[in-house]
mmCIF file of C-alpha atoms and ligand atoms in Angstrom:
data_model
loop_
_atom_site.group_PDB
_atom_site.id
_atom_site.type_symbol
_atom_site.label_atom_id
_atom_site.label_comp_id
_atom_site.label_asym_id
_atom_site.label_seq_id
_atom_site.Cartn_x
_atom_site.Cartn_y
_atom_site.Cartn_z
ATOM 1 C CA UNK A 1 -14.089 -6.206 2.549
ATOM 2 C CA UNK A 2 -10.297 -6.429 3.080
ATOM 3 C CA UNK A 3 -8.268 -4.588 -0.158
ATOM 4 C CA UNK A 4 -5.383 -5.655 -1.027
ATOM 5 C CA UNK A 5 -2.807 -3.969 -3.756
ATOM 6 C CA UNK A 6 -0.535 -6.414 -6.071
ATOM 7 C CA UNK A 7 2.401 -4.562 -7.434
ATOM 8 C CA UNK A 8 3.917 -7.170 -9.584
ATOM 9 C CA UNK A 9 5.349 -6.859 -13.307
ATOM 10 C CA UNK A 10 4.065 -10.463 -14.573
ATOM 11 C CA UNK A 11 0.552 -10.113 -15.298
ATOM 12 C CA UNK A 12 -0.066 -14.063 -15.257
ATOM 13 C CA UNK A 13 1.063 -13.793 -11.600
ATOM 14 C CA UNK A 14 -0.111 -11.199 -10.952
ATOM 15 C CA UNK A 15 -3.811 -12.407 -12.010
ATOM 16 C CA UNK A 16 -3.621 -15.743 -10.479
ATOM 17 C CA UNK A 17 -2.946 -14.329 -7.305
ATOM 18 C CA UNK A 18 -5.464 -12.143 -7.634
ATOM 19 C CA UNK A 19 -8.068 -14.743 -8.362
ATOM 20 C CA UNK A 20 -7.336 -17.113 -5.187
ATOM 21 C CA UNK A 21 -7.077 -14.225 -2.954
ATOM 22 C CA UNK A 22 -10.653 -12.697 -4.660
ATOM 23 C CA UNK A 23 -11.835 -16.129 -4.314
ATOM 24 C CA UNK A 24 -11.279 -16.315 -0.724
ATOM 25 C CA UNK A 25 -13.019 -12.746 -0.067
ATOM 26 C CA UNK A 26 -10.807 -10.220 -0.705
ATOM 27 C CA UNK A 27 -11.188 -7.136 -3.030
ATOM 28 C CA UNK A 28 -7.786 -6.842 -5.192
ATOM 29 C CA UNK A 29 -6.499 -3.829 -7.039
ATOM 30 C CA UNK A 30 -3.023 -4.856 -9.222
ATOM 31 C CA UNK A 31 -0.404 -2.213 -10.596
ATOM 32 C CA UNK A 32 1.576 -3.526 -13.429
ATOM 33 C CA UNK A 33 5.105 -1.422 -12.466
ATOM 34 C CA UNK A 34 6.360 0.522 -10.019
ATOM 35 C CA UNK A 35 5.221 3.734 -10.912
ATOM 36 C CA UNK A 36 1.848 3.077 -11.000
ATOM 37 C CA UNK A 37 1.735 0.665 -7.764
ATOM 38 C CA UNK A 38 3.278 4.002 -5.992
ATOM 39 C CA UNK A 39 0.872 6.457 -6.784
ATOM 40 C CA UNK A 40 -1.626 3.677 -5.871
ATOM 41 C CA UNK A 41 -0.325 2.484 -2.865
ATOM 42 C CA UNK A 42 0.145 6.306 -1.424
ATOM 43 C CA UNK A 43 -3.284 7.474 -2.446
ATOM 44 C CA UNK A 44 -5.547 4.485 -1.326
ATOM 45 C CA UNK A 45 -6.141 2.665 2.120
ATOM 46 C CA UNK A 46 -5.402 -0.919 1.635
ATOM 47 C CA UNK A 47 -5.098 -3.631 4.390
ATOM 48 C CA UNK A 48 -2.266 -5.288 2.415
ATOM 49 C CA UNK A 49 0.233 -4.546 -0.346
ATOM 50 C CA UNK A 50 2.449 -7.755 -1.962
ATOM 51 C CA UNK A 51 5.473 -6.164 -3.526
ATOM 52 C CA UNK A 52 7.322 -7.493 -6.003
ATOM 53 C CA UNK A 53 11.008 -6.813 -5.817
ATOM 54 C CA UNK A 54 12.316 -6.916 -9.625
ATOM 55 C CA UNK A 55 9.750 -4.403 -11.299
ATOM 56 C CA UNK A 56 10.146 -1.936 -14.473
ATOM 57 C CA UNK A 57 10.761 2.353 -13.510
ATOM 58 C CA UNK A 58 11.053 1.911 -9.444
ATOM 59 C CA UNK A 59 11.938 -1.440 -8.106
ATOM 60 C CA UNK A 60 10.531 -2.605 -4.303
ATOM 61 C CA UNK A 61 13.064 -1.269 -2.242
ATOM 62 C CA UNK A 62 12.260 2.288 -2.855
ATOM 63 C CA UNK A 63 8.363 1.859 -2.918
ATOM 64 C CA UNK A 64 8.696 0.111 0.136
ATOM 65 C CA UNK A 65 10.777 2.923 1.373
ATOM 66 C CA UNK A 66 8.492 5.390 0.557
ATOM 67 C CA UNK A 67 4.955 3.755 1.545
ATOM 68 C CA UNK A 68 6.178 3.280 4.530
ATOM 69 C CA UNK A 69 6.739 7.255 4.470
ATOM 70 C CA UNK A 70 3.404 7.549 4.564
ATOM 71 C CA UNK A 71 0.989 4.267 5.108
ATOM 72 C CA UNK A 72 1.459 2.473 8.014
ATOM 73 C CA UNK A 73 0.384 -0.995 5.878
ATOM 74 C CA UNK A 74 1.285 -4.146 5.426
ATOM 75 C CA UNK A 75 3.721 -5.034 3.001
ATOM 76 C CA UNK A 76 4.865 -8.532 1.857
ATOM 77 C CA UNK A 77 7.886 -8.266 -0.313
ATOM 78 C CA UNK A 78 8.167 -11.331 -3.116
ATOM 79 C CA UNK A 79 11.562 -11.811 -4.902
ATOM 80 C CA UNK A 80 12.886 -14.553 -7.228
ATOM 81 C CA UNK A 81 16.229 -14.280 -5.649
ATOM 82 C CA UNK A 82 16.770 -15.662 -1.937
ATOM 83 C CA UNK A 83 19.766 -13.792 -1.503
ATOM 84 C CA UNK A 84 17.619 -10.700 -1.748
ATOM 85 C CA UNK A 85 16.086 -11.632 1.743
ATOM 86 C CA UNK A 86 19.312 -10.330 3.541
ATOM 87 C CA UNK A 87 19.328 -7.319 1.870
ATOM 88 C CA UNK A 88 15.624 -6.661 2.670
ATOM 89 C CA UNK A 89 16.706 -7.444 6.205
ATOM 90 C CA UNK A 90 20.017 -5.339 6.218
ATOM 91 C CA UNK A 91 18.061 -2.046 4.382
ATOM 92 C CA UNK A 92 15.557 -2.148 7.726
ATOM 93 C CA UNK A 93 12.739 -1.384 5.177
ATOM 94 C CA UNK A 94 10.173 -2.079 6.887
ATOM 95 C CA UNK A 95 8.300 -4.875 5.328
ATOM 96 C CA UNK A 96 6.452 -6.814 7.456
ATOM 97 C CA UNK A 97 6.942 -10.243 5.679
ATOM 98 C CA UNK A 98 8.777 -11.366 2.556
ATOM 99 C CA UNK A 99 8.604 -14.720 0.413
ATOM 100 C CA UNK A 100 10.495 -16.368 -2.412
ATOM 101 C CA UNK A 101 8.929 -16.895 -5.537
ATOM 102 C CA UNK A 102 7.824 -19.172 -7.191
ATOM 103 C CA UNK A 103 5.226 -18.803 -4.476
ATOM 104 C CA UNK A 104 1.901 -21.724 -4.165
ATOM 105 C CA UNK A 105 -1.022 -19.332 -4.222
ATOM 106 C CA UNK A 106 -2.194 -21.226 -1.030
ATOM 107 C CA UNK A 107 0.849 -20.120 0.597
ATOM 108 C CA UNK A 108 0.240 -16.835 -0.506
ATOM 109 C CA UNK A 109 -3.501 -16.495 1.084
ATOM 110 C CA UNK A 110 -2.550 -18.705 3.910
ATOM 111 C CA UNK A 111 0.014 -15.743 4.962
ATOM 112 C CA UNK A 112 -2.228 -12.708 3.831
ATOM 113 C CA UNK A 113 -4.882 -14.091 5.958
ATOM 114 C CA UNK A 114 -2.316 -14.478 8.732
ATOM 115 C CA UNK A 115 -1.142 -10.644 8.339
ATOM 116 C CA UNK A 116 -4.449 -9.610 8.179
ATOM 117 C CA UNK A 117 -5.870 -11.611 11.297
ATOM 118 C CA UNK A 118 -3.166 -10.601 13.212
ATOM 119 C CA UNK A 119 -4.114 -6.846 12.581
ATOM 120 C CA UNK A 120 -7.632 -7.552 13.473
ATOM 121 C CA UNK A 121 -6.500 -8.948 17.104
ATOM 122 C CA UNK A 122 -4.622 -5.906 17.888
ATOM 123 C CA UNK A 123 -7.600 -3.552 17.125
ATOM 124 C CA UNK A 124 -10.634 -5.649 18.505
ATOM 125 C CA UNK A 125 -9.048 -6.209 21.777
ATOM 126 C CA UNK A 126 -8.626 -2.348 22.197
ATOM 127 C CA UNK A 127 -12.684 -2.513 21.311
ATOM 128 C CA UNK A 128 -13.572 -4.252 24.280
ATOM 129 C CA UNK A 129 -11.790 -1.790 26.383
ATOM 130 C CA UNK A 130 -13.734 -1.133 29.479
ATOM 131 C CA UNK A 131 -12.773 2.418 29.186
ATOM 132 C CA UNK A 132 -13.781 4.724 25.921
ATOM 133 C CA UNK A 133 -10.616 6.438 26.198
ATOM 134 C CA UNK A 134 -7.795 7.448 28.406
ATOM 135 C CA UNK A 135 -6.666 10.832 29.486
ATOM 136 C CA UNK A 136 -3.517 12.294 30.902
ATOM 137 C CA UNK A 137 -3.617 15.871 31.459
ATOM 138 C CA UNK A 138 -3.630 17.608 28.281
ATOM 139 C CA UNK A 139 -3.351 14.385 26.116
ATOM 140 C CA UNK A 140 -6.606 11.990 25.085
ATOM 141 C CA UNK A 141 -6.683 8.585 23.810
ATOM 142 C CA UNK A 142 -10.352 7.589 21.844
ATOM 143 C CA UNK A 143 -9.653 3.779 22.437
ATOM 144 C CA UNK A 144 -12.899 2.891 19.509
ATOM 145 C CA UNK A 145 -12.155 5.472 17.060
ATOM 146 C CA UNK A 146 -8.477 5.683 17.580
ATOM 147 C CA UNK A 147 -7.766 8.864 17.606
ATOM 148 C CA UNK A 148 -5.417 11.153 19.827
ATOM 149 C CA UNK A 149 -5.986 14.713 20.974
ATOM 150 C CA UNK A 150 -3.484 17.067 22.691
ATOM 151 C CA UNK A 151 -5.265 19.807 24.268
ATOM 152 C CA UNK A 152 -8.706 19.091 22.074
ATOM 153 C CA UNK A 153 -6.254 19.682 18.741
ATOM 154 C CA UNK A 154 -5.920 15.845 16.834
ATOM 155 C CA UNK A 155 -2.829 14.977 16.714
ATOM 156 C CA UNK A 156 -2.888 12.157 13.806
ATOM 157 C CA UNK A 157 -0.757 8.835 14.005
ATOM 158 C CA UNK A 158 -0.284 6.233 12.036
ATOM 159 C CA UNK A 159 -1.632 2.547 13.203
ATOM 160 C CA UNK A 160 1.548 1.164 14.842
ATOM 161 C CA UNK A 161 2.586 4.720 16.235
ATOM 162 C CA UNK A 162 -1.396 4.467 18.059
ATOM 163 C CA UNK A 163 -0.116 1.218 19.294
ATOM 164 C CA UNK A 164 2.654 2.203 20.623
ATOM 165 C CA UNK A 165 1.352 5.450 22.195
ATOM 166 C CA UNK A 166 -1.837 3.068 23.461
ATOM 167 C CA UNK A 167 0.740 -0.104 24.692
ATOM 168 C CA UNK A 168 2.212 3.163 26.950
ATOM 169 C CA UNK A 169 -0.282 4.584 27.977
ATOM 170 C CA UNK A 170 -2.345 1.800 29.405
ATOM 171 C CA UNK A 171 1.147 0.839 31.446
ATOM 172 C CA UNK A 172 1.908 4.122 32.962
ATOM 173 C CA UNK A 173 4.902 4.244 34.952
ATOM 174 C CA UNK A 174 6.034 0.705 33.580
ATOM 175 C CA UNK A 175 9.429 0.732 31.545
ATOM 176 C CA UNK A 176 9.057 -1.356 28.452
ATOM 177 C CA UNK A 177 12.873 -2.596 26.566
ATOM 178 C CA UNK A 178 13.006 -1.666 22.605
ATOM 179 C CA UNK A 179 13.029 -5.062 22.633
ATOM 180 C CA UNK A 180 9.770 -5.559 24.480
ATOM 181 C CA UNK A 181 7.996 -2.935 22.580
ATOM 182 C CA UNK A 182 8.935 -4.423 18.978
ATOM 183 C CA UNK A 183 7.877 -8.032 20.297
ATOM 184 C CA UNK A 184 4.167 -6.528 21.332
ATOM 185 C CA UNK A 185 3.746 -4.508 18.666
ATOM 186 C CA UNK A 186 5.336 -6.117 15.305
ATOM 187 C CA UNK A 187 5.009 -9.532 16.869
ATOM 188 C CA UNK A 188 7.190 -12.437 17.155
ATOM 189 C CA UNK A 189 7.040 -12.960 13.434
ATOM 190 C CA UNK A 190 7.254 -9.847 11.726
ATOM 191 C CA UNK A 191 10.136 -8.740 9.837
ATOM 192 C CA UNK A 192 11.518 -5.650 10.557
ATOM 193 C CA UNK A 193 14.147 -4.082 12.656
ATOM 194 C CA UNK A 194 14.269 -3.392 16.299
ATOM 195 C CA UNK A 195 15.853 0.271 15.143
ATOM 196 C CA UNK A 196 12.165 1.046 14.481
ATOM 197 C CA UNK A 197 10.933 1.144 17.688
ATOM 198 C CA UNK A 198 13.370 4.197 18.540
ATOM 199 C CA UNK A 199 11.476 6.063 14.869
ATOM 200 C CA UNK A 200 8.197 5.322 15.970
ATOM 201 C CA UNK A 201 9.048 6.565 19.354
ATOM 202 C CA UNK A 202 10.260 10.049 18.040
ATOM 203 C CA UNK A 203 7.126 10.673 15.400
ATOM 204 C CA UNK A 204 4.743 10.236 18.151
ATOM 205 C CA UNK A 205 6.887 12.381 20.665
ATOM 206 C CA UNK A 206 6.832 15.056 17.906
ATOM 207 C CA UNK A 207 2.861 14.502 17.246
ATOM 208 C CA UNK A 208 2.257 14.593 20.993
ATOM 209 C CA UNK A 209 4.813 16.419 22.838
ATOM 210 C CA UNK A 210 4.810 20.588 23.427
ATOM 211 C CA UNK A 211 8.824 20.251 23.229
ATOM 212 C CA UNK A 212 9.692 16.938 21.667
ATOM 213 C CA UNK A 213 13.224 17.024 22.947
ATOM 214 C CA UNK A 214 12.303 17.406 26.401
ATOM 215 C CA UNK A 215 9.467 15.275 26.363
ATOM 216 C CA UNK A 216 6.874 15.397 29.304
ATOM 217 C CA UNK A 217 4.831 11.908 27.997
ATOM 218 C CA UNK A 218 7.421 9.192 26.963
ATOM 219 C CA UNK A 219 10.690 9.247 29.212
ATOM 220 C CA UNK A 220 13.661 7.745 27.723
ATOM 221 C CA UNK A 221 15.151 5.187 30.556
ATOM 222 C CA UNK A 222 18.661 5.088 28.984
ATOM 223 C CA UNK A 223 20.178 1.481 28.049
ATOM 224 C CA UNK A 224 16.843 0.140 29.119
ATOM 225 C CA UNK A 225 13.897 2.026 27.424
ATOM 226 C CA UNK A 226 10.636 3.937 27.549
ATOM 227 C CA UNK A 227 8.096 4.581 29.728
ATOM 228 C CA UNK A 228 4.816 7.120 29.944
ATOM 229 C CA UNK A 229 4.851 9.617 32.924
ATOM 230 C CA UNK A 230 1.561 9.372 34.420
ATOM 231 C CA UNK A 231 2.400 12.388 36.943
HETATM 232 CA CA1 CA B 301 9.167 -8.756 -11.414
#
């Protein structure tokens, strides 16, 4: 069953929107301020977190900030104020989608189930990979479990760094634009920041690479982009 976390400061939303989304399957956990949807959001898996913007001891920008440290989630970001879009925008934060409340809780499901499907695409297709798992030289890609291996050691990455690392690798030799790699990967309608692409690129260069700096996997084409070295 999907999980979903609701940090939001208004229990009354906060409980309605955990009642449609329980109603249409998923298991929801809710944290009542910032503090506590943190320490949540850090120390469990969820699928999906909805972050309010406007809460009591840490707002959303810095828990968004910060999960994104560490969980490589979902996050919807909900704010009263439209103007507060731009600056979710302009911070790069990393949330994947954002809405204005108030919010119709069939809007709300409509777009968790969207988020959630979408996620589901990008790992089943890599299930019905031919192949169990790709190998170049001293690096290993377990297409089922997702896992990576450099010289038998695990080398762990988040979900979207896999992606990226697995987009690669399945292309060798084939130079893909920042632009390119955030369309694939984050999707047409995901809200983030192309600047990502270029972080994601350097965690899994330092998760994968004996010298990060000179890197032996993912080439740097300059002013056009990346591209894995199959030789
Ligand atoms: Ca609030």
């Amino acid at each position: 069953m999907r999980k979903i976390l609701i940090i939001e400061d208004e229990k009354s939303i906060a409980e309605l929107q955990r009642d449609y989304l329980e109603i249409n399957g998923f298991k929801v956990e809710i944290a009542n301020d910032g503090k506590a949807g943190l320490d949540l959001a850090v120390n469990n898996e969820y699928d999906l977190i909805i972050l309010d913007l406007m809460l009591p001891e840490i707002d959303g920008f810095p828990i968004c900030k910060e999960v994104r440290k560490h969980k490589d989630v979902s996050i919807m970001m909900v704010s009263t104020r439209v103007e507060d879009i731009d600056k979710i925008r302009g911070l790069g934060l990393g949330a994947d989608d954002y809405m204005t409340k108030p919010l119709s809780p069939q809007e709300l499901v409509a777009r968790v189930k969207s988020h959630i499907q979408r996620y589901e695409r990008l790992t089943s297709k890599k299930e019905t990979n031919e192949e169990d798992y790709i190998k170049i030289r001293d690096l290993r890609l377990e297409l089922k479990s997702r896992r990576v291996y450099v010289n038998a050691k695990e080398a762990i990455l988040t979900n979207k760094e896999f992606d990226v690392l697995l987009l690669l690798a399945e292309n060798p030799n084939v130079v893909f634009s920042k632009d390119k790699l955030f369309d694939r990967i984050w999707g047409y309608d995901s809200f983030g920041e192309i600047s990502t692409v270029a972080v994601h690129i350097r965690r899994i260069r330092e998760k994968i690479e004996a010298d990060p700096s000179n890197p032996e996997y993912i080439e740097t084409i300059w002013g056009v982009g990346y591209r894995f070295m199959k030789v």
